[in-house]
XYZ file of C-alpha atoms in Angstrom:
707
model
C -23.761 0.349 31.746
C -21.803 -1.918 30.285
C -19.095 0.734 28.951
C -19.185 1.941 32.942
C -18.190 -1.617 34.165
C -15.504 -2.105 31.588
C -14.359 0.929 33.064
C -13.545 0.468 36.161
C -12.208 -2.857 35.623
C -8.564 -2.779 37.935
C -5.568 -4.696 37.187
C -5.050 -7.633 37.194
C -8.148 -8.496 36.153
C -9.881 -10.615 38.343
C -13.070 -11.211 36.861
C -13.166 -14.989 35.945
C -14.918 -14.732 32.851
C -13.003 -11.718 31.082
C -9.769 -13.481 32.022
C -10.431 -16.956 30.526
C -11.758 -14.610 27.361
C -8.487 -13.005 27.403
C -6.549 -15.796 27.879
C -8.412 -17.751 24.708
C -7.863 -15.004 22.267
C -4.091 -15.065 23.004
C -4.299 -18.996 22.328
C -5.999 -18.402 18.706
C -4.280 -14.951 17.903
C -0.936 -16.695 18.384
C -0.852 -19.401 15.466
C -2.990 -17.372 13.196
C -0.441 -14.348 13.414
C 2.603 -15.921 13.931
C 2.385 -18.680 11.533
C 2.601 -16.076 8.504
C 5.551 -14.820 9.401
C 6.628 -18.239 10.116
C 7.400 -18.287 13.910
C 6.468 -21.173 15.829
C 3.370 -20.070 18.200
C 4.504 -21.825 21.188
C 7.061 -18.760 21.272
C 4.267 -16.439 20.356
C 2.138 -17.786 23.609
C 5.567 -17.772 25.915
C 5.837 -14.008 24.867
C 2.243 -13.250 25.407
C 2.300 -14.779 29.015
C 5.117 -12.047 29.434
C 3.867 -9.244 28.690
C 0.032 -9.468 30.347
C 1.865 -11.153 33.248
C 1.943 -9.615 36.724
C 6.585 -8.344 35.374
C 5.150 -7.632 32.193
C 1.742 -5.098 32.007
C 0.053 -7.011 34.732
C -3.418 -7.755 33.262
C -3.203 -11.113 34.663
C -1.927 -12.470 37.573
C -0.087 -15.836 37.123
C -2.854 -17.486 40.558
C -3.378 -20.810 40.852
C -6.164 -21.006 38.532
C -3.035 -19.952 36.243
C -0.801 -22.373 37.647
C -3.074 -25.558 37.618
C -4.170 -25.692 34.412
C -0.400 -24.593 33.594
C 0.744 -28.067 35.405
C -1.691 -30.099 33.233
C -0.379 -28.519 30.440
C 3.232 -29.496 31.493
C 2.005 -32.941 32.602
C -0.014 -33.557 29.275
C 3.337 -32.358 27.119
C 5.486 -35.563 29.167
C 2.191 -38.131 28.656
C 1.869 -37.417 25.555
C 5.544 -37.721 24.970
C 5.204 -41.934 26.455
C 2.033 -42.143 24.365
C 3.034 -41.720 21.437
C 6.397 -42.893 21.490
C 6.622 -46.122 18.919
C 7.320 -49.204 21.493
C 8.367 -51.569 19.018
C 11.493 -48.266 17.985
C 11.458 -47.297 21.684
C 13.740 -50.971 22.239
C 15.370 -51.056 19.183
C 16.462 -47.749 20.310
C 16.716 -48.328 23.751
C 20.477 -48.059 23.536
C 20.817 -44.925 21.527
C 18.519 -43.770 23.462
C 20.378 -44.377 27.078
C 23.576 -43.350 25.187
C 22.338 -39.933 24.457
C 20.438 -39.524 27.617
C 23.872 -39.884 29.489
C 25.758 -37.419 26.572
C 22.660 -35.186 27.088
C 23.251 -35.015 31.066
C 26.694 -35.833 31.297
C 28.425 -32.470 29.470
C 26.200 -29.786 30.247
C 26.565 -30.858 33.431
C 30.096 -30.618 33.291
C 29.981 -27.100 31.549
C 27.777 -26.137 34.221
C 29.940 -27.436 37.559
C 32.855 -26.384 35.730
C 31.415 -22.572 36.093
C 29.598 -22.982 39.036
C 32.756 -23.924 40.706
C 35.764 -22.118 38.828
C 34.032 -18.553 38.100
C 31.139 -17.690 40.062
C 32.180 -19.490 43.070
C 29.922 -21.108 44.238
C 30.195 -24.582 47.174
C 30.111 -27.573 45.953
C 26.520 -28.420 46.547
C 25.458 -25.316 45.048
C 27.277 -26.518 41.862
C 25.945 -30.007 41.615
C 22.646 -28.716 42.133
C 23.339 -25.305 39.879
C 25.090 -28.083 37.313
C 21.874 -30.419 37.126
C 20.151 -27.229 35.891
C 20.963 -27.954 32.348
C 21.271 -31.148 31.704
C 17.335 -32.013 32.082
C 15.218 -30.306 29.353
C 11.865 -30.671 28.415
C 10.260 -31.470 25.098
C 8.229 -28.123 24.730
C 9.075 -28.323 20.941
C 7.166 -31.773 20.781
C 3.638 -31.401 19.629
C 5.637 -29.068 16.462
C 6.869 -32.228 15.414
C 4.185 -34.486 16.268
C 2.346 -32.150 14.145
C 3.976 -32.854 11.380
C 3.666 -36.558 11.206
C 7.383 -37.771 12.290
C 7.040 -38.239 15.616
C 8.339 -41.432 14.783
C 11.131 -40.901 13.635
C 14.312 -42.456 15.081
C 15.932 -39.020 15.976
C 12.559 -38.321 17.803
C 12.162 -41.529 19.565
C 15.589 -41.382 20.316
C 15.811 -37.717 22.029
C 12.325 -38.615 23.297
C 13.523 -42.063 25.465
C 16.432 -39.732 26.355
C 14.706 -37.191 28.506
C 13.094 -39.776 30.297
C 16.371 -40.860 31.421
C 17.815 -37.103 31.523
C 15.415 -35.683 33.584
C 15.268 -39.023 36.299
C 18.684 -38.137 36.552
C 18.750 -34.594 37.244
C 15.825 -34.911 39.155
C 17.629 -37.407 41.420
C 20.974 -34.885 41.910
C 17.458 -32.245 43.130
C 16.542 -35.452 45.641
C 20.152 -35.634 46.544
C 21.192 -32.416 47.072
C 18.147 -31.315 48.881
C 19.187 -34.149 51.546
C 22.260 -33.374 51.802
C 21.934 -29.664 52.176
C 19.673 -30.610 54.815
C 22.043 -33.216 57.068
C 19.820 -35.655 55.977
C 21.881 -38.277 53.365
C 22.320 -41.554 55.325
C 21.705 -45.764 54.370
C 18.308 -44.679 54.948
C 17.830 -42.073 52.371
C 19.632 -43.909 49.684
C 17.656 -47.569 50.794
C 14.162 -45.197 50.962
C 15.225 -43.434 47.997
C 15.800 -46.224 45.697
C 12.411 -48.787 46.980
C 9.959 -45.856 46.305
C 10.987 -45.247 43.532
C 11.163 -48.577 42.336
C 8.168 -49.208 43.378
C 6.485 -46.217 41.727
C 7.897 -47.439 38.368
C 6.738 -50.835 38.858
C 3.124 -49.790 39.756
C 2.796 -47.785 37.082
C 4.083 -49.683 34.483
C 2.489 -53.065 35.767
C -0.358 -52.088 37.473
C -1.694 -49.347 35.286
C -2.126 -51.385 31.847
C -3.962 -53.937 33.420
C -6.954 -51.716 35.425
C -6.616 -49.425 31.956
C -6.943 -52.607 30.081
C -9.985 -54.005 32.257
C -11.783 -49.752 32.295
C -11.857 -50.204 28.260
C -13.559 -53.262 28.059
C -16.097 -52.360 31.104
C -16.618 -48.673 29.639
C -18.001 -47.733 26.370
C -18.554 -44.317 27.376
C -16.639 -41.196 25.462
C -16.302 -38.609 27.651
C -15.969 -41.620 31.078
C -12.890 -42.968 29.014
C -10.943 -39.637 28.285
C -11.199 -38.626 32.164
C -9.828 -42.015 32.778
C -7.105 -41.073 31.089
C -7.123 -37.194 33.094
C -7.225 -39.390 36.660
C -4.442 -41.798 35.398
C -2.411 -38.811 34.255
C -2.314 -37.172 37.723
C -2.229 -40.398 39.787
C 1.207 -41.359 38.199
C 2.247 -37.364 39.046
C 1.247 -37.750 42.260
C 2.741 -41.150 42.977
C 5.996 -40.015 41.159
C 5.831 -37.030 43.585
C 5.708 -39.911 47.380
C 8.587 -41.293 45.791
C 10.485 -38.265 45.801
C 10.474 -37.828 42.054
C 9.113 -34.691 39.999
C 5.641 -35.505 38.890
C 6.556 -34.788 35.181
C 8.591 -38.320 35.418
C 5.071 -39.993 36.762
C 3.101 -37.932 33.819
C 5.608 -39.326 31.216
C 5.469 -43.239 32.500
C 1.347 -42.564 32.202
C 2.251 -42.326 29.108
C 4.946 -45.622 28.450
C 1.844 -47.178 30.928
C -1.705 -46.309 28.421
C 0.715 -46.728 25.507
C -0.876 -49.706 23.840
C -4.004 -49.046 25.109
C -4.519 -45.846 22.851
C -4.055 -47.072 19.301
C -2.651 -43.967 17.667
C -5.099 -43.788 14.741
C -7.830 -44.020 17.607
C -10.530 -41.584 18.503
C -10.054 -41.346 22.242
C -5.591 -40.175 21.134
C -8.225 -37.653 18.696
C -9.440 -36.104 21.709
C -6.463 -36.456 23.873
C -4.169 -34.734 21.393
C -6.481 -32.187 20.745
C -7.694 -31.473 24.151
C -3.972 -31.052 25.056
C -2.800 -29.212 22.203
C -5.989 -26.750 22.430
C -6.345 -25.840 25.593
C -3.812 -27.198 28.788
C -1.036 -26.620 27.122
C -1.037 -23.341 25.490
C -1.882 -22.659 29.300
C 1.240 -24.198 30.518
C 3.097 -21.999 27.757
C 1.673 -19.111 28.630
C 2.211 -19.643 32.887
C 5.897 -19.865 31.543
C 5.607 -16.480 29.949
C 4.451 -15.052 32.866
C 7.417 -16.034 35.025
C 9.902 -13.597 33.129
C 10.798 -10.393 34.158
C 12.805 -8.627 31.589
C 13.330 -5.836 33.940
C 16.383 -7.533 36.073
C 18.739 -7.698 33.627
C 19.068 -4.107 33.480
C 19.864 -4.115 37.362
C 22.890 -5.950 38.470
C 25.744 -7.458 36.300
C 26.419 -10.081 38.164
C 22.299 -11.295 36.907
C 23.635 -11.007 33.387
C 26.876 -13.249 33.671
C 24.943 -15.960 35.411
C 23.142 -15.958 33.458
C 25.246 -16.415 30.307
C 27.659 -18.858 32.721
C 23.920 -21.011 31.854
C 23.451 -20.059 28.749
C 26.876 -21.411 27.156
C 26.084 -24.791 29.434
C 22.728 -25.277 28.427
C 22.873 -24.608 24.920
C 26.564 -25.118 24.279
C 25.921 -28.704 26.326
C 22.911 -29.728 24.335
C 24.594 -28.758 20.975
C 27.529 -30.911 21.990
C 25.699 -33.512 22.893
C 23.342 -33.840 19.630
C 26.504 -34.022 17.796
C 28.042 -36.697 19.704
C 24.393 -38.084 18.936
C 24.526 -37.508 15.357
C 28.033 -39.091 14.913
C 27.683 -41.668 17.068
C 24.968 -43.427 15.189
C 25.302 -42.135 12.227
C 22.703 -40.155 11.644
C 21.418 -37.413 9.221
C 22.655 -33.959 9.968
C 18.743 -33.091 9.811
C 18.273 -35.299 12.372
C 21.593 -33.846 14.698
C 19.790 -30.828 14.747
C 16.331 -32.434 15.353
C 17.899 -34.256 19.030
C 19.192 -30.514 19.415
C 16.543 -28.474 18.881
C 14.135 -30.915 20.887
C 16.263 -31.213 23.649
C 17.910 -27.597 23.807
C 14.513 -26.319 25.638
C 14.823 -25.868 29.553
C 11.136 -25.419 31.643
C 9.910 -27.622 33.240
C 12.568 -29.590 35.498
C 14.960 -26.556 35.237
C 11.854 -24.104 36.608
C 10.968 -27.076 39.633
C 15.055 -27.452 40.757
C 15.595 -23.518 40.897
C 12.515 -23.154 42.591
C 13.564 -25.882 45.243
C 17.568 -24.604 45.443
C 15.796 -21.666 46.227
C 13.189 -22.128 48.450
C 16.034 -23.712 50.723
C 18.284 -21.008 53.817
C 21.036 -22.297 54.828
C 21.674 -19.705 56.795
C 21.792 -15.949 57.732
C 23.930 -13.111 56.331
C 25.370 -10.803 58.784
C 23.043 -7.865 58.164
C 19.770 -10.719 58.159
C 19.937 -11.396 54.846
C 18.905 -15.557 54.101
C 21.688 -16.982 52.629
C 20.124 -19.923 50.164
C 21.532 -22.929 47.996
C 20.905 -21.139 44.931
C 20.689 -17.098 44.611
C 18.155 -14.453 43.196
C 20.770 -14.304 40.817
C 20.274 -18.012 39.648
C 16.311 -17.592 39.396
C 16.931 -14.595 37.825
C 19.388 -16.371 34.935
C 16.976 -19.424 35.023
C 13.892 -17.285 33.432
C 15.967 -15.865 30.282
C 17.215 -18.687 30.499
C 13.948 -20.313 30.214
C 12.906 -17.346 27.069
C 15.885 -18.010 24.965
C 16.069 -21.969 25.125
C 12.457 -22.292 24.152
C 12.996 -19.709 21.251
C 15.265 -21.888 19.958
C 14.269 -24.911 20.230
C 10.782 -23.857 18.938
C 12.864 -22.552 15.302
C 15.424 -25.398 15.794
C 12.791 -27.865 16.130
C 10.069 -26.576 13.251
C 12.775 -25.810 10.571
C 14.631 -29.756 10.636
C 11.441 -30.952 11.766
C 10.093 -29.395 8.368
C 13.428 -30.383 6.532
C 12.229 -33.897 7.389
C 8.696 -34.237 6.572
C 9.781 -32.941 3.497
C 12.679 -35.284 2.970
C 9.646 -38.138 3.217
C 6.974 -36.919 1.430
C 9.976 -36.627 -1.745
C 10.862 -40.593 -1.236
C 6.917 -40.906 -1.168
C 6.550 -40.160 -4.508
C 9.587 -40.693 -5.841
C 9.665 -44.329 -4.648
C 5.555 -45.317 -5.425
C 2.673 -43.633 -6.994
C 0.848 -44.094 -3.788
C -2.445 -44.638 -5.307
C -5.578 -43.879 -3.497
C -6.819 -47.586 -1.413
C -10.025 -47.522 -1.164
C -11.479 -49.706 1.997
C -15.210 -51.018 1.809
C -17.222 -51.693 5.435
C -20.293 -53.949 4.831
C -22.534 -53.213 7.188
C -25.331 -55.403 8.581
C -25.258 -55.328 12.346
C -25.565 -52.440 14.991
C -23.356 -54.218 17.429
C -20.333 -54.792 14.499
C -20.403 -51.026 13.281
C -17.671 -49.667 15.718
C -15.334 -52.002 15.502
C -15.080 -52.433 11.972
C -14.620 -48.540 11.829
C -12.236 -49.176 14.312
C -10.848 -52.230 12.400
C -10.562 -49.660 9.105
C -9.187 -47.035 11.236
C -6.541 -49.480 11.836
C -5.242 -50.897 9.112
C -5.500 -48.010 6.708
C -2.460 -45.272 5.354
C -2.477 -42.717 8.193
C -2.813 -40.406 4.368
C -6.738 -41.869 3.378
C -8.474 -39.928 5.209
C -11.288 -39.915 2.999
C -11.354 -43.278 0.537
C -12.807 -45.614 3.956
C -16.312 -46.476 2.352
C -19.584 -47.532 4.463
C -22.515 -49.832 2.978
C -25.775 -50.884 3.920
C -27.517 -53.030 1.126
C -31.049 -52.529 1.389
C -33.520 -55.283 0.054
C -35.680 -54.083 -3.376
C -38.813 -55.292 -1.477
C -37.445 -52.043 1.086
C -40.072 -51.216 3.837
C -39.446 -48.263 6.277
C -38.171 -50.063 8.830
C -35.399 -51.236 6.276
C -34.401 -48.042 5.348
C -34.029 -46.413 9.038
C -31.865 -48.618 10.183
C -29.810 -48.702 6.709
C -29.137 -44.877 7.937
C -28.876 -45.180 11.663
C -26.315 -47.759 10.984
C -24.287 -45.303 7.962
C -24.698 -42.569 10.266
C -23.704 -44.369 13.280
C -20.064 -45.267 11.386
C -19.675 -41.643 10.021
C -19.755 -40.232 13.912
C -17.121 -42.818 14.995
C -14.980 -42.012 12.457
C -15.916 -38.053 12.928
C -13.852 -39.003 15.899
C -10.905 -39.938 14.674
C -10.952 -37.087 11.805
C -11.563 -39.432 9.447
C -14.608 -39.349 6.722
C -16.351 -42.162 5.350
C -18.105 -42.033 2.844
C -21.395 -43.488 3.299
C -23.385 -45.672 0.558
C -26.449 -47.158 0.846
C -27.333 -49.728 -1.879
C -31.211 -50.983 -3.346
C -30.759 -54.328 -4.468
C -31.864 -57.796 -4.060
C -29.068 -59.507 -2.828
C -26.873 -58.467 -0.561
C -23.298 -60.347 -2.243
C -24.842 -58.408 -5.496
C -25.058 -55.482 -4.140
C -21.728 -55.490 -2.071
C -20.276 -56.818 -5.629
C -20.870 -53.861 -7.769
C -19.463 -51.175 -5.521
C -16.451 -52.421 -5.061
C -16.522 -52.402 -9.054
C -17.705 -49.087 -8.639
C -15.937 -47.435 -6.373
C -12.500 -49.468 -7.222
C -12.466 -51.567 -3.831
C -9.512 -52.892 -2.732
C -10.376 -54.242 0.862
C -13.560 -55.592 1.740
C -14.333 -55.606 5.517
C -16.954 -57.938 7.049
C -18.021 -58.099 10.505
C -19.502 -61.311 11.849
C -21.338 -61.346 15.323
C -19.732 -61.592 18.181
C -21.386 -64.629 20.053
C -22.856 -66.204 16.434
C -19.323 -66.385 14.894
C -19.258 -68.706 11.394
C -22.793 -69.739 10.483
C -23.423 -72.431 7.318
C -25.100 -69.624 4.871
C -22.333 -67.116 5.897
C -19.837 -69.486 4.707
C -21.452 -70.181 1.546
C -22.062 -66.679 0.667
C -18.238 -66.601 1.782
C -16.991 -68.742 -0.691
C -19.458 -68.552 -3.134
C -20.310 -64.732 -3.287
C -17.923 -62.340 -1.559
C -14.899 -64.744 -2.926
C -15.560 -64.455 -5.761
C -13.770 -61.031 -6.784
C -10.014 -61.979 -7.433
C -8.735 -58.388 -7.378
C -10.193 -57.703 -3.493
C -8.184 -58.330 -0.199
C -10.761 -59.761 1.649
C -11.056 -59.285 5.283
C -13.477 -61.639 8.131
C -13.782 -59.870 11.531
C -14.927 -61.374 14.703
C -14.527 -59.139 17.491
C -14.910 -60.100 21.083
C -13.436 -56.743 22.914
C -12.115 -53.723 22.122
C -8.752 -53.079 19.936
C -7.401 -50.897 22.528
C -7.133 -54.332 24.942
C -5.541 -56.413 22.562
C -1.906 -57.598 23.778
C -0.833 -59.757 21.189
C -1.898 -60.930 17.451
C -1.021 -64.820 16.772
C -0.436 -64.341 12.393
C 0.190 -67.966 11.032
C 0.592 -68.034 7.507
C 0.920 -70.768 4.869
C 3.519 -72.166 3.023
C 3.863 -70.590 -0.485
C 1.459 -67.606 0.562
C 4.331 -64.813 -0.441
C 3.966 -66.303 -4.200
C 0.394 -65.298 -3.918
C -0.282 -61.813 -5.799
C -1.663 -60.419 -2.702
C 0.501 -61.194 -0.315
C 2.536 -57.986 0.434
C -0.951 -56.379 0.341
C -2.175 -58.084 3.273
C 1.145 -57.768 5.182
C 0.400 -54.455 4.847
C -2.731 -54.339 6.653
C -0.968 -56.452 9.507
C 1.839 -53.903 10.070
C -0.591 -50.953 9.992
C -2.301 -53.072 12.771
C 0.840 -53.188 14.775
C 2.590 -49.408 14.085
C -1.261 -48.233 14.909
C -2.285 -50.269 17.976
C 1.121 -51.322 19.456
C 0.279 -54.704 19.995
C 3.091 -57.680 19.761
C 2.965 -59.746 17.023
C 3.839 -63.234 16.761
C 4.216 -65.006 13.227
C 3.903 -68.222 12.997
C 5.337 -69.504 9.071
C 7.537 -71.514 7.098
C 11.324 -71.112 6.892
C 11.508 -68.882 3.937
C 8.597 -66.613 4.487
C 10.300 -65.866 8.420
C 13.344 -64.750 6.238
C 11.502 -62.278 4.537
C 9.648 -61.221 7.049
C 12.615 -60.599 9.117
C 14.297 -58.852 6.356
C 10.934 -56.462 6.381
C 11.475 -55.391 9.476
C 14.888 -54.391 9.670
C 13.096 -51.371 7.230
C 10.161 -50.853 9.111
C 10.601 -52.011 12.978
C 7.726 -53.494 14.765
C 7.046 -55.188 17.840
C 7.436 -58.931 16.078
C 8.304 -62.297 17.060
C 9.288 -65.001 15.015
C 8.007 -69.096 15.101
C 8.815 -70.990 12.480
C 5.658 -73.307 11.323
C 6.347 -76.677 9.728
C 2.871 -77.990 9.783
C 0.112 -76.570 9.640
C -2.146 -78.110 12.267
C 0.675 -76.656 15.180
C -0.566 -73.690 13.909
C -3.923 -74.868 14.967
C -3.282 -75.825 18.427
C -1.851 -72.532 19.412
C -4.903 -70.821 18.058
C -6.829 -72.788 20.475
C -4.916 -71.841 23.098
C -5.082 -67.809 22.683
C -4.616 -66.285 26.070
C -6.873 -63.783 27.656
C -6.561 -60.596 25.322
C -4.215 -62.380 22.747
C -6.040 -62.224 19.045
C -5.897 -63.973 16.096
C -5.148 -63.069 12.625
C -5.110 -65.876 9.341
C -3.343 -65.649 6.048
C -5.995 -67.590 3.997
C -6.700 -68.682 0.498
C -9.293 -70.217 -2.019
C -9.240 -73.253 -3.898
C -6.248 -73.413 -6.647
C -3.975 -70.057 -5.267
C -0.439 -71.523 -4.505
C -1.185 -70.790 -0.681
C -4.502 -73.435 -0.514
C -4.352 -76.109 1.965
C -7.384 -78.434 2.417
C -7.461 -78.012 6.045
C -8.670 -74.232 5.883
C -12.207 -75.248 4.558
C -12.291 -76.733 8.461
C -11.107 -73.190 10.000
C -13.840 -71.774 10.637
C -16.154 -74.590 12.538
C -12.619 -74.797 14.748
C -12.848 -70.777 15.545
C -16.406 -71.569 15.992
C -15.137 -74.151 18.757
C -12.189 -72.329 19.976
C -12.690 -68.791 19.446
C -16.049 -67.259 19.959
C -14.994 -65.310 22.826
C -11.929 -64.022 21.275
C -10.838 -62.141 18.438
C -10.145 -62.822 14.951
C -9.128 -62.295 11.218
C -9.176 -63.983 8.353
C -7.505 -62.249 5.603
C -8.084 -63.490 1.881
C -5.410 -61.890 -0.277
C -6.660 -61.331 -3.636
C -5.658 -63.565 -6.195
C -4.964 -61.809 -9.087
C -4.177 -57.828 -10.212
C -7.119 -55.866 -11.757
C -6.039 -55.725 -15.355
C -7.925 -53.232 -15.793
C -5.747 -50.568 -13.574
C -2.894 -52.419 -13.207
C -0.686 -50.052 -11.767
C -2.820 -49.093 -9.121
C -2.778 -52.731 -7.594
C 0.968 -52.802 -8.337
C 2.492 -54.085 -4.915
C 4.072 -51.014 -3.000
C 1.471 -48.313 -4.428
C -0.257 -48.725 -1.048
C 2.374 -48.333 1.443
C 1.816 -46.552 4.610
C 5.908 -46.606 5.399
C 8.114 -45.809 2.527
C 10.602 -47.875 4.255
C 8.324 -50.933 3.731
C 7.333 -50.304 -0.036
C 10.688 -50.364 -0.739
C 11.442 -53.507 0.448
C 8.697 -55.780 0.012
C 8.714 -54.061 -4.119
C 12.609 -55.431 -3.884
C 11.362 -59.160 -2.724
C 8.196 -59.140 -4.919
C 10.326 -58.392 -7.879
C-alpha cells in the first residue's frame, strides 16, 4: 500500500510531509558530503535547489512555503550580521566602513553604467538601475566566517558596515528610478522618502532597544524570548518596507538595535544562531537555487552577452573595491581577499531590484510585447550572476577565513602558554544560580568550554532535603550552561564548614577564579562580610568575585569601573582586568573607567590593541568615585577593584564599601573583584600574566606592560 502511494506521487511534490522531509535531507547531506571534498556547503545547497527546483527536475515547486521560509533565512543573515558586529570595533572602524561602502558602491556602479550605455545600448534610466544591481551584495558567506570565530576581525567588521551602506544606497537608487520611471519624482517624493527613512531608522535604533530591555527584564521564559527576537526582525523588516527600502535593511537595523541586549556568549544568542543556521538560512539558499535555469544560457547569445557584462561589472568591481580598501587601510592580503569574498556574492538586493525592474512595463512594442525597465536577458543574466558570485564568495571567504583563523591560533600558541582557566561558581541560593552562570559564561575565555565548575557544599550532618536541594541547584546550573554550549562540571561536597569545603575544592581543581553570589534583595550581611574577609579571601592566589544581580546581564547598558591607586602593581590586576574586558566584549556594554591618571594611561594603551567601548575619567580621590557609584542611573552597574589589608592598593575606606552598597545599590547590579595577591608557587607558569588571555592583542600588550 505504501509503495502504491509512493508510485502515485506526481511532480512537483505536493505532500507537505514529503516536501519538508526532502528539504531536511538536503540540509543534512550537503555539509556532510561537501565538507569531505572541502567545498562550502552553502554552494551545495544552492546547486541542490537548482536540481530539485522548477527549472531542474521539477521535484519541488518554489511555492509560498519555500518563499516564506527562505525570506526568513535572508532576513536572518542580515540580522545576524548586525547582531554579531562588535559595536566598539564598528565605531572604531566607522570611517573605514564608510570608505569601503563608497568604494564597493561606486566602482561596480560605474562599470555597470558604462556597460549598459555603451555596450548594451540601454537607456539612461535602465542603465542606472542596471548598474545598481552590482553595487549591493549579500553576506551569504557570513555564517562560514562566523563559524570559524573571526567575526570580530577588522576586515569582517569593515565589510559588514560597508554592506549596510552600499545596500542602502543601491536600494535607494531602486526607489528613485522606480519613481522616475512612473513620473513620480517631485519635491514631495524626495521629502517623503527622506522623512520616512529617517523615521524608520530612529524607531528601530532608539525605540526597539527600550522595548527589548523592558521585555528581557520582565520575561524569563526562553521560548518567549526567542519568539520576541523573531517578532522584532519581521517588525523592523515591515517598517523598512513602509519607509520605501527593502526588508533586509530593516533586519540589519534590528540586529544593531538588539546587539547589546543579546550577549555574544549567552544562551539566547546560541538559540538564535542555531535555529538560523540549521533551518532558515539553508531554506533561503535552496530557494535561491530554485531560481537558476541553466537552459536559458543555451538559447540566446544576447543573454550570455548581458551575463558577461554583469559578471565583469559585479565581480571585477568588487575585486577592485576590495584591493582599494586593502591598500587604503594597509590590511593583510588575506584580509583584503576576505573582504572581496564576503562582498562578491550578489543575491538578495540584486534579485529584489531585478524583479522590481522586470515587473515595470514602460510601454508596448509594435507586436504588443511589453517593453520592460529591465528585460528578460537581464533577469536571466542575474540568475547566472547569483550562481557564480555565490560560488566565488563561498570559496574565497572560506579559504581566507581559515588562513586568518590559523594565524590567530598560531599567535595564541606562540604568544601564550594558554593554560586552562578554572572558574568556580559557589552556589547556595536558587534565585542566584542563573545569573551567576551567565556571569561565568560572560567572563570566561572563549576557548574555555569545559573548565567551569559549579559547587554546592552540604553539611556533613546531611539530611535528604539538603542533598536534593544541592542536586537541584547543580542540575539547574548545568542546564543553563548547556543551552549556551558550555559544559559545567557539577561538584557536590560534604563538609562541616562551607568555607572549608570551597577552599578545598579551590586547591583540588586549581581554581583561578571564584564567583560568590549575593541574594538580590539582601546584599551584604554581617556574617557574609566576616566569611569573606576571614575565609574566602585567605586564598592569596585566586581571583575572588562577589556578584550582586538585580537584573539580567543583557539589560545593562553601562558599567562604571572603579580602580584604586596602585592597583596595577598587584600580581592579579591584569588577570582581573581581563574579566572586565571580556564583559565588555561579550555583552557590548559601555565601560566607564574611574582610575588614577597612571592607570588610565595603561588602559588607553591596551584599548589600542583590543578595542572595547570605553570612557576614561581620572579619579583623584576615592570619595569622588563613591559619589559616582551612588548616583548610578537605571540599567547601569558597578564594578569595583578591591584589595585586602596589606596590599599596595588597599584603602581603609574599602571596609565601608559593603555598607555603602547595601545603602545605595541594593536595586542595582554590582561586582566586587579581589585580584589575587600572589602567584601560585607550585605552578608559576600557570598563573603568569597573559596565560588566560582571551584576545591575543590584550595578551601581548598586558605582558609587555607587566614586564
